[in-house]
Coordinates of C-alpha atoms in Angstrom, one line a residue:
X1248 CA -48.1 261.1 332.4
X1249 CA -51.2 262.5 331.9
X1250 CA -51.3 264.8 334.9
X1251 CA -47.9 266.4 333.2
X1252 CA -49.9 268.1 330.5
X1253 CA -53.5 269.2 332.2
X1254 CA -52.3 272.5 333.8
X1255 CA -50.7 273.7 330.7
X1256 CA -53.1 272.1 328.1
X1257 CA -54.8 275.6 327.3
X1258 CA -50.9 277.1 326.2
X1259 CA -50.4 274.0 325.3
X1260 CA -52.2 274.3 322.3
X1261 CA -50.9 277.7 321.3
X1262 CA -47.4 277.8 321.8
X1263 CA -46.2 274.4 320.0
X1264 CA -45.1 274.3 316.5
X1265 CA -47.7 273.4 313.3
X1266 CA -46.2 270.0 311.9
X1267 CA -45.5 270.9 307.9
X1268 CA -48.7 269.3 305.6
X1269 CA -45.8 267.9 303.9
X1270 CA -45.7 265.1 306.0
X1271 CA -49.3 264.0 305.7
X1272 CA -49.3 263.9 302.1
X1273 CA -46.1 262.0 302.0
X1274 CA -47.7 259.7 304.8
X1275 CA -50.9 259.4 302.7
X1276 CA -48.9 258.3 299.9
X1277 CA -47.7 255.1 301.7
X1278 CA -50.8 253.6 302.9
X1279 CA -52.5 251.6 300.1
X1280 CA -56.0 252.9 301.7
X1281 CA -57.1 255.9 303.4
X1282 CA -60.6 255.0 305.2
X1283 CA -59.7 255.1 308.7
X1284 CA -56.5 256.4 310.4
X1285 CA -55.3 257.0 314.4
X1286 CA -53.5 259.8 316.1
X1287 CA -52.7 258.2 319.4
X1288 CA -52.0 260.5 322.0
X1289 CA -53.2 263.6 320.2
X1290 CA -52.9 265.9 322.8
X1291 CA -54.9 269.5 321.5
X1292 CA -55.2 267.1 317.8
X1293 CA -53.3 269.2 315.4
X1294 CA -51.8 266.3 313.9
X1295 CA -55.5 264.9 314.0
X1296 CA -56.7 267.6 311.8
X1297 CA -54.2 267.6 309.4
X1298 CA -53.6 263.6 308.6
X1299 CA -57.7 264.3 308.5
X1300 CA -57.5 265.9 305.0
X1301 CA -56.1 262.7 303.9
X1302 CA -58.2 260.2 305.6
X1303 CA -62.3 259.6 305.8
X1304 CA -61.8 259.4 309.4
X1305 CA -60.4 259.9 312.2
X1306 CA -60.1 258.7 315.7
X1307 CA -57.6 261.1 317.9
X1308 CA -57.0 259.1 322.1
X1309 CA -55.4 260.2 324.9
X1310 CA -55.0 260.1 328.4
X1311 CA -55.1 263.8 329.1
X1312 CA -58.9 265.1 329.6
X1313 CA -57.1 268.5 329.7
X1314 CA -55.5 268.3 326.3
X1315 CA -58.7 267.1 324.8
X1316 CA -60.7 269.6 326.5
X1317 CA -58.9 272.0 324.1
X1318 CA -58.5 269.6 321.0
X1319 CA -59.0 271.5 317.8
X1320 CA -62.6 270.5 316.8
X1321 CA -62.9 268.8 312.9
X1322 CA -65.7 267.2 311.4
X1323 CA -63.4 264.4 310.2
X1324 CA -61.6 264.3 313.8
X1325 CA -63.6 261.8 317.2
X1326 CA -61.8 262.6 320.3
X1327 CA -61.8 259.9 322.9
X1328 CA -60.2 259.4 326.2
X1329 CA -58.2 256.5 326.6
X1330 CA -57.8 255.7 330.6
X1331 CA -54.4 254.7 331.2
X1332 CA -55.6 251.3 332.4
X1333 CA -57.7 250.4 329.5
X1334 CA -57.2 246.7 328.4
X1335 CA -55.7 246.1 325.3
X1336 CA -58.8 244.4 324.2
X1337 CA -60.9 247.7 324.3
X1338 CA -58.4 249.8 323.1
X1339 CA -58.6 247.8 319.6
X1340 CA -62.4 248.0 320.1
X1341 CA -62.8 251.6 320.6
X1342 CA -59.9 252.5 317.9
X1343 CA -62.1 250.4 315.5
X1344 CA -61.2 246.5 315.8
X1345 CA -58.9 244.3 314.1
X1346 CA -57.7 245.3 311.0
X1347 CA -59.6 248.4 310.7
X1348 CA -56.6 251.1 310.4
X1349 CA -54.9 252.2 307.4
X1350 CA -52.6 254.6 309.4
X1351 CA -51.5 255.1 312.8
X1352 CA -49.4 258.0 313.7
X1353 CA -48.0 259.1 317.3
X1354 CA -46.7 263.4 317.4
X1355 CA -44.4 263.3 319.7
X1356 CA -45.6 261.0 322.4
X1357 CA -44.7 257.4 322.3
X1358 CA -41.8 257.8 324.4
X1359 CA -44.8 258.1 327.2
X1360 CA -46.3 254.8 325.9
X1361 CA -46.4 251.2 327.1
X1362 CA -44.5 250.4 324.2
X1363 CA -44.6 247.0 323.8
X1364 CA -48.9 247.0 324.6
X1365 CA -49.1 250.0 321.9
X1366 CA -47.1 247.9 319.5
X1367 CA -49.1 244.8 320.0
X1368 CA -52.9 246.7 319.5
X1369 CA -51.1 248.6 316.0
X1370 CA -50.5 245.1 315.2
X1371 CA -54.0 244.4 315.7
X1372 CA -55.1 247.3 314.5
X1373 CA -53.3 248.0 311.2
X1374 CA -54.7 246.4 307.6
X1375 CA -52.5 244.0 306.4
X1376 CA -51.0 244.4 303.8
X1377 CA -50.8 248.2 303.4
X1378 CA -50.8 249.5 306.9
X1379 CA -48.2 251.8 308.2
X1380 CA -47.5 252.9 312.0
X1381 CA -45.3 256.2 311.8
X1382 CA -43.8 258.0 315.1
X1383 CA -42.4 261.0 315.0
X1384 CA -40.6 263.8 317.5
X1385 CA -38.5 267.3 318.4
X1386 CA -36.5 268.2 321.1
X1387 CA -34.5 271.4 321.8
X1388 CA -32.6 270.9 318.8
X1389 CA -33.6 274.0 317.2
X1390 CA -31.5 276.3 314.9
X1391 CA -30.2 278.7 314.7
X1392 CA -30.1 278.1 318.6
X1393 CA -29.8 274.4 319.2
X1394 CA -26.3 274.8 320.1
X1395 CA -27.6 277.0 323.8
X1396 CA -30.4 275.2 323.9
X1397 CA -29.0 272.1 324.1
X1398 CA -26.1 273.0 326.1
X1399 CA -27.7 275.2 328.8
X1400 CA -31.0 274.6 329.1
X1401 CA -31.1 271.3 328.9
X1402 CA -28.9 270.3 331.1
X1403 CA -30.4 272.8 333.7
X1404 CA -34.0 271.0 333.2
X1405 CA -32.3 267.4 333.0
X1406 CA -33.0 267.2 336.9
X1407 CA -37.1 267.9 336.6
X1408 CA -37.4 265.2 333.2
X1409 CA -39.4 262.3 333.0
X1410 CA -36.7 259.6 332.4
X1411 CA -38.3 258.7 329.0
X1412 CA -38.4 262.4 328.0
X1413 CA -34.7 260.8 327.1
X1414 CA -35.7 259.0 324.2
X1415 CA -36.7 261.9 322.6
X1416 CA -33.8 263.9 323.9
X1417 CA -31.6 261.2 321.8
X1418 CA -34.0 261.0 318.6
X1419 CA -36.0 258.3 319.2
X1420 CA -32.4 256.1 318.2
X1421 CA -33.1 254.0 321.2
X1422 CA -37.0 253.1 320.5
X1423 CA -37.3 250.1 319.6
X1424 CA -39.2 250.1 316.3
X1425 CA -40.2 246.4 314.7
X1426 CA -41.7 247.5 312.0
X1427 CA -40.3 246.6 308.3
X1428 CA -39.1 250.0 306.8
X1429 CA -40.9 251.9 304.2
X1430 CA -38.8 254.5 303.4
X1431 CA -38.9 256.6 306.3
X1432 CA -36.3 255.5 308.5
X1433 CA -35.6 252.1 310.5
X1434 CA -35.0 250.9 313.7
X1435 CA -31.9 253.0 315.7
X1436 CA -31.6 254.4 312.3
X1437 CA -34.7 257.6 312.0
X1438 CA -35.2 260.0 308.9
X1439 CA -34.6 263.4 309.9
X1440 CA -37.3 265.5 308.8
X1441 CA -37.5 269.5 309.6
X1442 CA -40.2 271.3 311.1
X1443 CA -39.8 275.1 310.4
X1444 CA -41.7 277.8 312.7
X1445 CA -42.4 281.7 312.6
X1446 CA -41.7 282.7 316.2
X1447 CA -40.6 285.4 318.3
X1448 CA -38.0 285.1 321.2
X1449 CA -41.4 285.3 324.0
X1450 CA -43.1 281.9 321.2
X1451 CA -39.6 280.3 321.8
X1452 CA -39.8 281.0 325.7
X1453 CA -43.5 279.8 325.9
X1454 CA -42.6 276.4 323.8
X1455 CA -39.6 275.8 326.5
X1456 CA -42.6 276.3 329.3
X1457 CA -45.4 274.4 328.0
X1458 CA -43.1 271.1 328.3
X1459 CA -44.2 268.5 331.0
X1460 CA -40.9 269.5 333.0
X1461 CA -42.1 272.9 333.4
X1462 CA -45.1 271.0 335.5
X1463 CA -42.7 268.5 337.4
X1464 CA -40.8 271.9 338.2
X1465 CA -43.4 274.2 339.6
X1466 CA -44.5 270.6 341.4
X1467 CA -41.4 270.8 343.5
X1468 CA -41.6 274.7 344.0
X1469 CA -38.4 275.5 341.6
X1470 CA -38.7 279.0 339.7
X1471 CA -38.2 277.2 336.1
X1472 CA -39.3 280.6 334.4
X1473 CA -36.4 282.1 336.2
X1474 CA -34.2 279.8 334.4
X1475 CA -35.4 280.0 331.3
X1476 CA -35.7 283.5 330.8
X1477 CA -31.7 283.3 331.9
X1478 CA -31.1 281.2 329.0
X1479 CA -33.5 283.7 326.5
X1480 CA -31.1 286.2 327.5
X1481 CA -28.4 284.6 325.9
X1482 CA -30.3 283.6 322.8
X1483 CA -31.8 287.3 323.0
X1484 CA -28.1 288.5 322.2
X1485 CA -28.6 286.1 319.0
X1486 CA -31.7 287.3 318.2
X1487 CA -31.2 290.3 316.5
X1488 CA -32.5 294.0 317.0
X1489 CA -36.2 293.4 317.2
X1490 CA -36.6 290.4 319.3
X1491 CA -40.6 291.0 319.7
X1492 CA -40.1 290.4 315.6
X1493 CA -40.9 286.6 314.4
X1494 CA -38.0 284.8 312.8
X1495 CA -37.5 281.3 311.4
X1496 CA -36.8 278.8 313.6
X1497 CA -35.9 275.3 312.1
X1498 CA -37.3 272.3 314.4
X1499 CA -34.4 269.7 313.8
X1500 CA -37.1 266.6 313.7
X1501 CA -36.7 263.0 313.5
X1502 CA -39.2 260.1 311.9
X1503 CA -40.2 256.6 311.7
X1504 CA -42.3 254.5 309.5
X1505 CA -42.7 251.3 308.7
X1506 CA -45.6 248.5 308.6
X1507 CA -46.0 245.3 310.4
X1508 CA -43.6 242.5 309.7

C-alpha cells in the first residue's frame, strides 16, 4: 500500500480537499479528555494539524516515508513511520502504551488497514471510559458532478483499483465497525457528513490523479490522464463559462464513531 502513494506524495498534498474544522470540534466534544490523540495513517497530516488545535498532542503514523516526507510540520503534531510489519506490541508502544489515547481518528485510510490488528491496538490504546476511535472517508461522490463521476470514471478506473479501495467506494457500509455508537453513525449504518471545496475543473482533474489507481495505472503503462481528461470534458460542459474559475464542489462524505464496547 504504501508504495501507491510515494510518487505522488508531493501533489498529494496539494490537490486533496481541507476536512471542515467542524469535525474536530464536534470530535473534541466527545472525548471526555483531550491530552493525547492519534491520526493513523496521516499521509501529508492535515487531519493531524487540525484535531491538533484540540488535543495537547499528537502522534500522526504511516507507512508511506513519501507522504511523511511532505507532512505539514506543527509544533503539536510527531510524525513517525510505522513499517508495515511492526508488531502489534510496538505499535501500542510507539503510539504511547495502554490506555494512553483519548482519540484516534483514521482520514480516509482504514480501508488499507489490517483491520482486525488496528482494532485490537485502538482497543489497547484508547482510555477507558471516554475514548473514541472515529473513521472517516470520500469517494467520487462529488456534486454537482457525482452523477459522471461515478458513472464514467469510475467504472473506467474500476480495472486499476486496489480491491479494498471498494470499501470506500460503498461508504465504509461494509467495514466492520465494533465500536458502541456515540452519535456518529454505527456499524453498516455511517453519518454522512459533507466536505465542501473551492476548486477549479484542472483541482478536480488533479484530485482524480493523485489517487493510488493513477499509480497502479501508469505501473502497467495505461494513459490514465488520457482518460480522465475525457471525462473533464464532459464535466467541462457542466462547468460553466470560466472553467479556470473556482466553484463549490460538495464532497458527499461518510463517518464513524464510536468507543470501545
Amino acid at each position: 500500500m504504501a508504495g501507491l502513494y510515494e510518487k505522488p506524495s508531493e501533489t498529494y498534498a496539494k490537490k486533496r480537499p481541507r476536512y471542515p474544522k467542524e469535525w474536530f470540534s464536534m470530535l473534541a466534544s466527545l472525548t471526555a479528555g483531550h491530552h493525547r490523540a492519534w491520526d493513523a495513517g496521516c499521509g501529508t497530516g492535515q487531519a493531524s494539524v487540525s484535531i491538533a488545535e484540540h488535543y495537547d498532542g499528537v502522534v500522526a503514523t504511516d507507512v508511506s516515508e513519501g507522504q511523511l516526507r511532505h507532512a505539514i510540520a506543527h509544533p503539536k503534531v510527531r510524525y513517525l513511520h510505522t513499517p508495515e510489519d511492526l508488531p502489534e506490541d510496538d505499535l501500542v508502544a510507539l503510539v504511547g502504551g495502554e490506555g494512553s489515547l483519548d482519540l484516534v481518528i483514521v482520514a480516509t485510510a482504514i480501508h488499507w488497514f489490517d483491520v482486525p490488528l488496528f482494532y485490537a491496538v485502538v482497543n489497547r490504546v484508547l482510555r477507558r471510559p471516554g475514548g473514541v476511535l472515529a473513521v472517516w472517508g470520500y469517494n467520487y461522490d462529488i456534486h454537482p458532478f457525482g452523477d459522471k463521476l461515478q458513472g464514467t470514471l469510475y467504472p473506467a478506473m474500476r480495472p486499476y483499483m486496489d480491491p479494498r479501495t471498494r470499501l470506500a467506494m460503498e461508504r465504509y457500509r461494509q467495514l466492520p465497525f465494533p465500536f458502541e455508537p456515540v452519535g456518529v453513525g454505527r456499524e453498516g449504518e455511517p453519518a454522512d457528513v459533507d466536505m465542501e471545496a473551492e476548486m477549479t475543473l484542472e483541482d478536480l482533474a488533479g484530485f482524480v490523479m493523485t489517487g493510488s489507481v493513477a499509480t497502479t495505472a501508469r505501473e502497467k503503462g495505461v494513459d490514465l490522464e488520457a482518460l480522465v481528461k475525457g471525462v473533464m470534458k464532459e464535466v467541462e460542459e457542466g462547468w460553466g463559462d470560466r472553467p479556470t474559475v473556482p466553484r463549490k464542489l460538495v464532497f458527499k462524505a461518510f463517518m464513524l464513531a464510536g468507543r470501545p464496547r
